[in-house]
Coordinates of C-alpha atoms and ligand atoms in Angstrom, one line a residue:
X1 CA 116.1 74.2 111.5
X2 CA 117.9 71.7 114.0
X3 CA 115.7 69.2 115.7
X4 CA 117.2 67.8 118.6
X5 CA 114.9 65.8 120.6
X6 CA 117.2 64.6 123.4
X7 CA 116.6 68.2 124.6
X8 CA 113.3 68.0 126.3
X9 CA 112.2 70.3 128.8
X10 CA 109.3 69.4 131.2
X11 CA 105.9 70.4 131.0
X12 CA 105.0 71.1 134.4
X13 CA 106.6 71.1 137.7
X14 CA 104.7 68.0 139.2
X15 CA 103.5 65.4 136.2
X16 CA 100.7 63.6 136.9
X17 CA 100.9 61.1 139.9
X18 CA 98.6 58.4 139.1
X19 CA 97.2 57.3 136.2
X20 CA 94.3 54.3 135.1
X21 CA 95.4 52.7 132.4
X22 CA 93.5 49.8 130.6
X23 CA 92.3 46.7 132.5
X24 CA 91.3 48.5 135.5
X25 CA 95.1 48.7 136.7
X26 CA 95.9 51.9 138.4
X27 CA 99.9 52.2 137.5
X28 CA 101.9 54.9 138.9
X29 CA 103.9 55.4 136.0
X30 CA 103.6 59.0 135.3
X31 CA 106.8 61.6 137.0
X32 CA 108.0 64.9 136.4
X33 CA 110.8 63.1 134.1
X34 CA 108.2 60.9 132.1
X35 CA 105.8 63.9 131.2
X36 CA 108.2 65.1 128.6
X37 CA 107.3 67.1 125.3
X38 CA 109.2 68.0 122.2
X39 CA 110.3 71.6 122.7
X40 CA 109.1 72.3 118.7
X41 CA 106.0 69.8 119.6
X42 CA 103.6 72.0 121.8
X43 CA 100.6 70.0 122.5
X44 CA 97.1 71.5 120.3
X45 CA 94.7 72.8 123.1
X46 CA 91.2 71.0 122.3
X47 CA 88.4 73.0 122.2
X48 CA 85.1 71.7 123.5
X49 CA 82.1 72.7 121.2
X50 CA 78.4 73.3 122.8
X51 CA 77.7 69.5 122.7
X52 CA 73.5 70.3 121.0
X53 CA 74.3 68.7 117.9
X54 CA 72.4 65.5 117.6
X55 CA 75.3 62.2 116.8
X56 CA 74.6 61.7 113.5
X57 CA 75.4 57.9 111.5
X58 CA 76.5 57.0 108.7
X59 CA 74.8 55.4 106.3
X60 CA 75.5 51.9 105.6
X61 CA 75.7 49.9 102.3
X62 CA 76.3 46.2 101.6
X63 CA 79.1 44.1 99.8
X64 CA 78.3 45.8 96.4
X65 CA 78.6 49.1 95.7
X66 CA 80.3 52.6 94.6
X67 CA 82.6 54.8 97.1
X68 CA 83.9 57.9 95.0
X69 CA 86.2 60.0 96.0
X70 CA 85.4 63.2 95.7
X71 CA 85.3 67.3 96.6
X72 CA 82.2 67.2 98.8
X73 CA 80.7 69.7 101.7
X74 CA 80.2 68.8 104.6
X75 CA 78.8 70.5 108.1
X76 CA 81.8 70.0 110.6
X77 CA 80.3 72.5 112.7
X78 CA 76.3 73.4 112.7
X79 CA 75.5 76.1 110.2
X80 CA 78.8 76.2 108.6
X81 CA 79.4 74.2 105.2
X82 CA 83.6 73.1 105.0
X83 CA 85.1 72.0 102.0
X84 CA 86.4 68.2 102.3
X85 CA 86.9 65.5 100.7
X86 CA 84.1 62.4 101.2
X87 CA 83.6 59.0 99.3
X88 CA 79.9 60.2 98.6
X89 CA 78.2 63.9 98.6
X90 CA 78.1 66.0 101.4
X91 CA 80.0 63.7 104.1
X92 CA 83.1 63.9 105.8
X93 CA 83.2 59.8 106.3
X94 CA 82.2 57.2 103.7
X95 CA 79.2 54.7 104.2
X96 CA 79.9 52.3 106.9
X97 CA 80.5 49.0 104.8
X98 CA 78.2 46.1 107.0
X99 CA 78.3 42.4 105.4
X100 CA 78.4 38.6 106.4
X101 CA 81.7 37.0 106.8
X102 CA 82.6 35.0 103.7
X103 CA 80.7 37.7 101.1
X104 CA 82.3 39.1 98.4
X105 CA 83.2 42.9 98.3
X106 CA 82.4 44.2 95.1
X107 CA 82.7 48.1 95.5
X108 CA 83.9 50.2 92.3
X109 CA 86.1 53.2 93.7
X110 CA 86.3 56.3 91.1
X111 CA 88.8 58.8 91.7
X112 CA 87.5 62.0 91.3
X113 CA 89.9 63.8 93.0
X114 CA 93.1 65.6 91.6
X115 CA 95.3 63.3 92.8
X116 CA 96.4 60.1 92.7
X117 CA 94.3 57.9 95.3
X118 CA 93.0 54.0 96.2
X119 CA 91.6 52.4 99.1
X120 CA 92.9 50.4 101.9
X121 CA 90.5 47.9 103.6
X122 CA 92.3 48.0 107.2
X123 CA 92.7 45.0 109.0
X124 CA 91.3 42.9 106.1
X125 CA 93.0 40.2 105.1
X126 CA 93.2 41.0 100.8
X127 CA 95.1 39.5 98.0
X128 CA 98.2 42.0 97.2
X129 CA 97.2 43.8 94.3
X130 CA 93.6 44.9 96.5
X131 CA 95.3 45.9 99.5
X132 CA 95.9 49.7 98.1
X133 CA 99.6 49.3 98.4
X134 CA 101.2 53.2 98.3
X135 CA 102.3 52.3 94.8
X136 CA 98.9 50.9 93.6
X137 CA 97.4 54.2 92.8
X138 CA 94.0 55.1 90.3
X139 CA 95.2 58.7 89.1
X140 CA 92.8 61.3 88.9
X141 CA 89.6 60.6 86.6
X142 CA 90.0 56.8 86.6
X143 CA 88.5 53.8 88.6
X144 CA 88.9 50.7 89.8
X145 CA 87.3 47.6 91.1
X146 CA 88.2 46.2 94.5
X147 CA 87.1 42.6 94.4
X148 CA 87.6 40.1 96.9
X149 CA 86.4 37.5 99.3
X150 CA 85.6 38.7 102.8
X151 CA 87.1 35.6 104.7
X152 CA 87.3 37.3 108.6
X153 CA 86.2 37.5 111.9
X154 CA 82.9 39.3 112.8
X155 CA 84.9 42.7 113.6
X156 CA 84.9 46.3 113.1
X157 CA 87.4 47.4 110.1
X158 CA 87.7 50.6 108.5
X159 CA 89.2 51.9 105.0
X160 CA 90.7 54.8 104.1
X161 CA 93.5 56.0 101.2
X162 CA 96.6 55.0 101.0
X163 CA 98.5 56.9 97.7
X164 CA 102.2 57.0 98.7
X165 CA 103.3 60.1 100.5
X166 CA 100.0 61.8 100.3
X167 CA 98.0 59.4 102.6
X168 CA 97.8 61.6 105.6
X169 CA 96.7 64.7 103.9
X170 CA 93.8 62.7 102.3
X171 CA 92.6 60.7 105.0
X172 CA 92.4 64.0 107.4
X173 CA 90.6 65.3 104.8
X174 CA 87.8 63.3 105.1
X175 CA 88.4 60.3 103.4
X176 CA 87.6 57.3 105.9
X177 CA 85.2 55.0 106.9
X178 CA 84.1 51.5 108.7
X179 CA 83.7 48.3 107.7
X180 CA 81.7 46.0 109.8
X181 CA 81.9 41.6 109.2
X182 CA 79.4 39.8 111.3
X183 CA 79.4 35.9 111.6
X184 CA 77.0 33.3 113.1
X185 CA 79.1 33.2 116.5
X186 CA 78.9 36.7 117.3
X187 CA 75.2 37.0 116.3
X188 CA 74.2 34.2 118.6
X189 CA 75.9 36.7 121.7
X190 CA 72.4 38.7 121.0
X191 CA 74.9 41.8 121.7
X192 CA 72.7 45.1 121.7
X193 CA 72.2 46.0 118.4
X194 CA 70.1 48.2 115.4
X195 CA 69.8 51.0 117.2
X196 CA 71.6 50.7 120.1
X197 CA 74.6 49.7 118.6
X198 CA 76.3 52.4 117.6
X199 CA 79.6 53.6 115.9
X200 CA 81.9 56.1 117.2
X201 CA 84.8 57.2 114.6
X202 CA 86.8 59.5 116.9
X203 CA 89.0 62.4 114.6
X204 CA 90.2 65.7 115.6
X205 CA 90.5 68.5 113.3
X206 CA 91.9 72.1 112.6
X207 CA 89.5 74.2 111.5
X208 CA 90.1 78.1 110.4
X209 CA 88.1 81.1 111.4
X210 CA 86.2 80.6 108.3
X211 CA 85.6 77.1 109.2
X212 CA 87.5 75.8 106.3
X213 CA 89.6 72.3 107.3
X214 CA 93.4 73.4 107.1
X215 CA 96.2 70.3 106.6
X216 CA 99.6 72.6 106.5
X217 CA 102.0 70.6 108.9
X218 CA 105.3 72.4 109.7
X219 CA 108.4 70.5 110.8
X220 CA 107.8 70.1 114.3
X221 CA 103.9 68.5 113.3
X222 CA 105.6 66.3 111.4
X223 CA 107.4 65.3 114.7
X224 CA 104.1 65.1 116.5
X225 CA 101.5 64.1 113.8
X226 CA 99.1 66.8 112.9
X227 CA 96.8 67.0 115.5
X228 CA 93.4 69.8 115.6
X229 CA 91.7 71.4 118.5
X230 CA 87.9 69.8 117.2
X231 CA 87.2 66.4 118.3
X232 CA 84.7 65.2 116.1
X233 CA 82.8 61.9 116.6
X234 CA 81.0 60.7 113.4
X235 CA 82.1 63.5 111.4
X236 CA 80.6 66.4 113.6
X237 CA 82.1 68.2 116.4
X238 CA 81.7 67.7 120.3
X239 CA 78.2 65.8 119.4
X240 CA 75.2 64.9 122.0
X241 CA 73.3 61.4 122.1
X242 CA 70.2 60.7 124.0
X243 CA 69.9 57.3 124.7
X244 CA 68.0 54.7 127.4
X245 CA 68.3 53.1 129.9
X246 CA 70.1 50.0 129.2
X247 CA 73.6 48.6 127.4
X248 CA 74.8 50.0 124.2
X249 CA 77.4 48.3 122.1
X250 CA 79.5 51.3 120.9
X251 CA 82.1 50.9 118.3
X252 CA 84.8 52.8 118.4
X253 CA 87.2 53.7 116.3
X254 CA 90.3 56.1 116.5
X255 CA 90.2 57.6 112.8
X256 CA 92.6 60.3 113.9
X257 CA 96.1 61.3 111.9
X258 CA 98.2 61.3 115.1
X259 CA 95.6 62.1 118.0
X260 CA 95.4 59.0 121.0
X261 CA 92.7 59.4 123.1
X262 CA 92.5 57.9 126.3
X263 CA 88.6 56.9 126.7
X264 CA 86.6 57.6 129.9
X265 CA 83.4 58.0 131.2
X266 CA 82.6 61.8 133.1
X267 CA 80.5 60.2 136.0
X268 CA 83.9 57.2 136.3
X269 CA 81.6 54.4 135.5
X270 CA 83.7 51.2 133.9
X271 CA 83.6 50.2 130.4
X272 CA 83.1 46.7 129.1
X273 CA 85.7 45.8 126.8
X274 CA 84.6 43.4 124.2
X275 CA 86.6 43.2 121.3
X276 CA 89.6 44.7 119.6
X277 CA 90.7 45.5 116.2
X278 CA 90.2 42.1 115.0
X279 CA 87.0 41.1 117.0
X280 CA 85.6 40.0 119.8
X281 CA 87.6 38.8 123.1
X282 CA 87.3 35.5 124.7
X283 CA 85.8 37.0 128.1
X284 CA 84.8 40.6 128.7
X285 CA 87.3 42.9 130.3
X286 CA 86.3 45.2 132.4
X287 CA 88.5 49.3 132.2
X288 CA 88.4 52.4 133.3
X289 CA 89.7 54.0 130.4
X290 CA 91.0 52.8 127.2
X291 CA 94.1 54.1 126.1
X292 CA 93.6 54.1 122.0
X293 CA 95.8 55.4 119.3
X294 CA 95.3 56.2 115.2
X295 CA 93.8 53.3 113.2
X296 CA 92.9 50.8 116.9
X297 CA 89.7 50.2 117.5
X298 CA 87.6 49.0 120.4
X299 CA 84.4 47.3 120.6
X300 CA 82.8 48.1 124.3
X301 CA 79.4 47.9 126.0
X302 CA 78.3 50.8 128.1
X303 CA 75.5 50.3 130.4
X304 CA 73.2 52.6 131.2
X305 CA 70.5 50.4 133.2
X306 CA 69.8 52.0 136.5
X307 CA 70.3 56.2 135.5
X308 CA 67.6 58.0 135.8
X309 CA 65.9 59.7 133.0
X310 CA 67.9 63.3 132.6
X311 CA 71.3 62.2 133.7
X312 CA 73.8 64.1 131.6
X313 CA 77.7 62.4 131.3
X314 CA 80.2 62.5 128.7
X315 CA 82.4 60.1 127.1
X316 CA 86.3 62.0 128.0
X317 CA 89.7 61.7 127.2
X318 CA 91.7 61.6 130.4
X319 CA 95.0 63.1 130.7
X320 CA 97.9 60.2 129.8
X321 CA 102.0 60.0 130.0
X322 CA 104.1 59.5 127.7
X323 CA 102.2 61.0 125.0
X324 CA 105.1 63.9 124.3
X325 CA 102.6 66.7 123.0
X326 CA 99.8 64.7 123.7
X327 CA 98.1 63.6 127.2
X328 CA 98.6 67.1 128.8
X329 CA 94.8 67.9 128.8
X330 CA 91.8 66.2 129.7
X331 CA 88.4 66.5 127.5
X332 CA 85.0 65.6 126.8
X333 CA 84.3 64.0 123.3
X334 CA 80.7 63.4 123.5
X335 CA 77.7 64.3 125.7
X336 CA 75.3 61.5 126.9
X337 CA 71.9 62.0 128.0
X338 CA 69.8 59.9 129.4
X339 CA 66.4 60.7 128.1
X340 CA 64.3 57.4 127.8
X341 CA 63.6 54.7 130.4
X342 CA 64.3 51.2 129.3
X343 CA 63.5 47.5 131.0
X344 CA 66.1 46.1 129.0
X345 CA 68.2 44.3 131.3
X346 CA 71.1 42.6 128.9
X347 CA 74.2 41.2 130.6
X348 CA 76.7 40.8 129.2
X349 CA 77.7 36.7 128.5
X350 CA 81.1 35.7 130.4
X351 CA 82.2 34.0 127.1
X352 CA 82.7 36.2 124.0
X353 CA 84.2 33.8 121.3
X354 CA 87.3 31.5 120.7
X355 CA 91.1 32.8 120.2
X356 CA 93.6 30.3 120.1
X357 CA 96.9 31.3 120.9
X358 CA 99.5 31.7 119.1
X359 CA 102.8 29.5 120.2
X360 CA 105.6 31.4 120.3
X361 CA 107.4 28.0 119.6
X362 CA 105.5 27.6 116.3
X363 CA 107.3 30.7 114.9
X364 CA 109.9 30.3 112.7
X365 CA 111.6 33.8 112.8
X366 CA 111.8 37.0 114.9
X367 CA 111.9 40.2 113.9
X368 CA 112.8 43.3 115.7
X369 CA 111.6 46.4 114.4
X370 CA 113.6 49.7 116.0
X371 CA 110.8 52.0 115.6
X372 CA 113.2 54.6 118.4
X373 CA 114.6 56.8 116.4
X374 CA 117.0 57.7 118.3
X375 CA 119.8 58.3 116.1
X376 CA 117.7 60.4 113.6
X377 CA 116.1 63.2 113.2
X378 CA 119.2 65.5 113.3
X379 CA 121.1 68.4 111.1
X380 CA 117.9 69.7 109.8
X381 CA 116.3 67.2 107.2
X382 CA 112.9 68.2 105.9
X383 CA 112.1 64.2 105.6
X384 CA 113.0 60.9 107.1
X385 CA 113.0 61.8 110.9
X386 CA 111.2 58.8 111.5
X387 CA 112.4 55.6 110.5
X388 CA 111.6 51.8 111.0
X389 CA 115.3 50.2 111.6
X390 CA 117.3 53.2 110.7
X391 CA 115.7 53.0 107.0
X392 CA 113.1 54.9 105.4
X393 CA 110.3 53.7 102.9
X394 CA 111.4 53.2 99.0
X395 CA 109.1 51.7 97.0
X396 CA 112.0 49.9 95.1
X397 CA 113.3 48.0 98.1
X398 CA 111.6 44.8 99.8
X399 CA 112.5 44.7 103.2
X400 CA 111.6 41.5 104.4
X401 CA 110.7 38.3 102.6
X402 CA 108.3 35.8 104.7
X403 CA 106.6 32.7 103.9
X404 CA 102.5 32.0 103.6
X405 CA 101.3 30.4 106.1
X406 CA 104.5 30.6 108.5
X407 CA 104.9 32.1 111.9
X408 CA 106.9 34.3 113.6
X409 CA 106.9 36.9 116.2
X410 CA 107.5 40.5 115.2
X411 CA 109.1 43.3 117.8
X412 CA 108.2 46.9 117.6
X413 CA 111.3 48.2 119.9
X414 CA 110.6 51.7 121.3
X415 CA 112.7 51.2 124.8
X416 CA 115.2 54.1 123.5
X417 CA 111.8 56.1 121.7
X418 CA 110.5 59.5 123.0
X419 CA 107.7 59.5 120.6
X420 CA 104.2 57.1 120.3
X421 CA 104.0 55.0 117.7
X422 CA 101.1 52.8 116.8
X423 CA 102.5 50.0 114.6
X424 CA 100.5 48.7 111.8
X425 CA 100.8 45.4 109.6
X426 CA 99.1 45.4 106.3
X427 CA 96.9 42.3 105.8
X428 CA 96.9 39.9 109.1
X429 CA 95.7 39.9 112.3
X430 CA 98.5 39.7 115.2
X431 CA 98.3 38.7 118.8
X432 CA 100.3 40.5 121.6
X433 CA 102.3 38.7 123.4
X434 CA 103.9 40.9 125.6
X435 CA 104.7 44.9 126.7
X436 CA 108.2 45.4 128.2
X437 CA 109.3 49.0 129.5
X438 CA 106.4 51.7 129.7
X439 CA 103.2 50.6 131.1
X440 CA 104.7 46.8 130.9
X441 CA 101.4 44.9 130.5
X442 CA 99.1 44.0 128.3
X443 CA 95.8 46.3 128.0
X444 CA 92.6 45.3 127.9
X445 CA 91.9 45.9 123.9
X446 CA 94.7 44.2 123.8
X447 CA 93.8 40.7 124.6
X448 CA 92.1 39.8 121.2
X449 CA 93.4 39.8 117.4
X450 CA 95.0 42.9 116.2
X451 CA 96.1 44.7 113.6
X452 CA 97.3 48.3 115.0
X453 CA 99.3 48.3 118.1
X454 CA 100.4 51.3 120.3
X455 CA 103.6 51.4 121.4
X456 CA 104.6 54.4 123.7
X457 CA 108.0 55.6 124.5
X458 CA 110.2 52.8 126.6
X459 CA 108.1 50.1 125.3
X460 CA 109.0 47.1 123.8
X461 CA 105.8 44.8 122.2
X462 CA 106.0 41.9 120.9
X463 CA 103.2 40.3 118.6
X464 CA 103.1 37.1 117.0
X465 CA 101.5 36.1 113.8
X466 CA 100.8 33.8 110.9
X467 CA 101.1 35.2 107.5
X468 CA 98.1 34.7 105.0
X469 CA 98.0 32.6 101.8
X470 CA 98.0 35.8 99.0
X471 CA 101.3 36.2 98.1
X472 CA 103.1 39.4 97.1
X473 CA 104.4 42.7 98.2
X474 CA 102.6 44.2 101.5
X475 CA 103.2 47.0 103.8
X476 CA 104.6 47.9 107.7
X477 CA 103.9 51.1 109.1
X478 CA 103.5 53.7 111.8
X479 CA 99.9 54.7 111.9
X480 CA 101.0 58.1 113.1
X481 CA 100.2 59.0 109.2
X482 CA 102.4 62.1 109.7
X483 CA 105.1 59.8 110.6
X484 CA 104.1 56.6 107.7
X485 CA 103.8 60.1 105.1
X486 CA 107.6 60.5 106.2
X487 CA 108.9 57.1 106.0
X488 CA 107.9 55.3 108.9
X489 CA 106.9 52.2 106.4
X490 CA 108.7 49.3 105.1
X491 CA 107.7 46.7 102.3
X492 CA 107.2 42.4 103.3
X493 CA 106.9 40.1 100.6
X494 CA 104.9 36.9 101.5
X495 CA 106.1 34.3 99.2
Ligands
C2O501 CU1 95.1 52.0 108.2 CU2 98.4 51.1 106.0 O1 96.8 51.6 107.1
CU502 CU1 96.0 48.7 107.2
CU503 CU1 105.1 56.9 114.6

């Protein structure tokens, strides 16, 4: 099969005209040349469920512990058991991992699967050989303990596997879940929380007729990332909360393969933007929508003060450009009712917490990352259509050599790209420093630390960063996990 992607046709006569993107900005940047697809990459239709299923949470477990991973059922859709994997019985997602900054993790991970597998803590700053590099693999049968000091900003991380090659397949699966640090800053915010602060891991899935959970991706899903018609929030599909009157603090986390979603609320009401992958912001940002690919995250209070009791919304994804089989379609992802009255009147406080910038004259290097692909991906290979600088991932090959404690600023070019790519560094936290080409500015889950940015087609971001003190062999990647499963990853040494 021949791919050629410089052969796009259009999906519809008019595009979109306007679109809100991030910050409250409304950008015309949408035409009937931008809102291109892959002719091999037909967008998946998503298919809204009833929305009567009650949001469920995950259970939550401390800095000690066991996450086994495991053949498990697990109710996707009411009434109907699916087979999938799950680091504990009968769940999709593992146990949402909540613990002070500065503990020690202490979990022992058993692979019960028939595969190789390990864990990745994402966005966790971990000595090399407890990072779950591709290569650092339990086989089947064995265990291991992951062991190390939790020395990071009060943030929502996740973890998921990360066995080279097979990643993608294991982490659609089922195998995923979030890691929450909290520190004496952020608790002194008094942010809504217990109950009303609530987690939101955001996946789609393809499920069969017989409900099973399918993970088959031809060539051209390779191309797109496997995407599925069920948008599931917290492991269940199209669920419903009730809540009150008053702010919630949701945490939300895209846990998708390939799948961005480009966050709304049904009834148009803004979003509070508090934090990003790696925290909390300095001020609040205010945003219509949130624009948020696989592996971001996005800490945000919603209020609800003021709706009556029986108001019915939803949280959507809004139609976006540039998302080649993705973006075409707006849909809802969770219902919200409004079913208790509350006097709660929190406000949000116009100071969040402390980021120091990053000088871009501190860095002692940069390094551009072609992440276009625009000389690939032609005469019919079965791997290796995506690349990061013409090269694809080999385990044997160190690709760039940094030094602990340095920094430099790192570019993730897609100005010549016609695919999204969210770009992930193993093991730091980056800032953004700037979006050229594309939407051109920085959004508002932007403005804090980072670990996972998106970078759509014509964009060029640059981040800067300072590399940690653990030495050894780390990871880059696409977080597309279709495209990282094909080669979209290269190796850094810190030394
Ligand atoms: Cu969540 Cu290497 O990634
Ligand atoms: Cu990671
Ligand atoms: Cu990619």
């Amino acid at each position: 099969m021949k791919i050629d992607r410089r052969n796009f046709i259009s999906l519809s006569g008019k595009g979109v005209a306007a679109l809100t993107l991030g910050g409250g900005l409304v950008t015309a940047l949408s035409s009937c040349k931008d809102h291109i697809m892959n002719p091999e990459g037909m967008p998946v239709i998503v298919a809204e469920g009833p929305f009567t299923r009650l949001l469920p949470i995950p259970p939550v477990i401390g800095s000690q512990g066991a996450l086994t991973a495991q053949y498990t059922n697990h109710e996707i859709v009411a009434g109907h058991a699916t087979r999938v994997l799950g680091y504990q019985a009968d769940s999709i997602l593992g146990p949402t991992i909540d613990l002070p900054a500065g503990s020690t993790l202490d979990m022992v991970f058993q692979n019960k699967l028939s595969d190789r597998s390990n864990i990745h803590w994402h966005g966790l700053t971990t000595p090399a050989n407890m990072d779950g590099h591709p290569e650092d693999v339990i086989q089947p049968g064995g265990s291991f303990n992951y062991n190390f000091v939790v020395d990071q900003r009060s943030a929502m991380y996740w973890y998921h596997p990360h066995p080279g090659h097979i990643t993608a397949r294991q982490a659609y699966m089922g195998l995923a879940g979030a890691f929450i640090v909290r520190d004496a800053t952020e608790s002194m915010l008094g942010l809504p929380s217990g109950e009303f602060e609530v987690p939101l891991i955001i996946q789609d899935k393809r499920l069969l007729a017989d409900y099973s959970l399918d993970y088959s991706p031809q060539m051209h899903e390779v191309m797109t990332g496997y995407m599925g018609a069920s948008v599931l929030v917290n492991g269940v599909h199209s669920p419903l909360a009730n809540v009150e009157s008053r702010s919630y603090r949701f945490r939300i986390l895209n846990g998708s393969n390939a799948r961005i979603y480009n966050l709304g609320l049904s009834n148009g009401a803004p979003i509070t933007v508090i934090g990003s992958d790696g925290g909390l912001l300095e001020a609040p940002q205010s945003a219509d929508t949130l624009l948020i690919g696989p592996g971001e995250r996005a800490d945000v209070i919603v209020d609800f003060s003021g709706y009556a009791v029986g108001t019915e919304l939803h949280l959507v994804s809004r139609q976006f450009a540039g998302g080649v089989a993705q973006g075409v379609q707006e849909f809802k992802v969770m219902k919200i009712v409004v079913t208790q009255a509350s006097t709660d009147s929190y406000t949000v406080p116009g100071s969040l917490s402390a980021i120091v910038p990053l000088a871009e004259a501190s860095a002692v290097a940069t390094r551009t990352f072609s992440i276009s692909n625009d000389d690939v991906g032609h005469g019919g290979m079965m791997n290796g259509m995506h690349r990061i600088n013409n090269k694809i991932y080999d385990k044997d090959r160190i690709d760039e050599v940094v030094q602990a404690g340095t920094t430099e600023v790192w570019v993730f070019d897609n100005s010549k790209g016609t695919e999204p790519h969210p770009m992930h560094v193993h093991s730091l936290q980056f800032q953004v420093l700037d979006r050229t080409g594309g939407r051109g500015f920085v959004t508002a889950t932007e403005k804090g630390w980072k670990d996972t940015v998106l970078v759509m087609p014509r964009e060029k971001v640059r981040v800067i960063m300072t590399f940690p003190r653990h030495k050894g062999n780390f990871i880059l990647h696409c977080h597309n996990l279709e495209h990282e499963d094909d080669g979209m990853m290269l190796q850094y040494r810190v030394d």
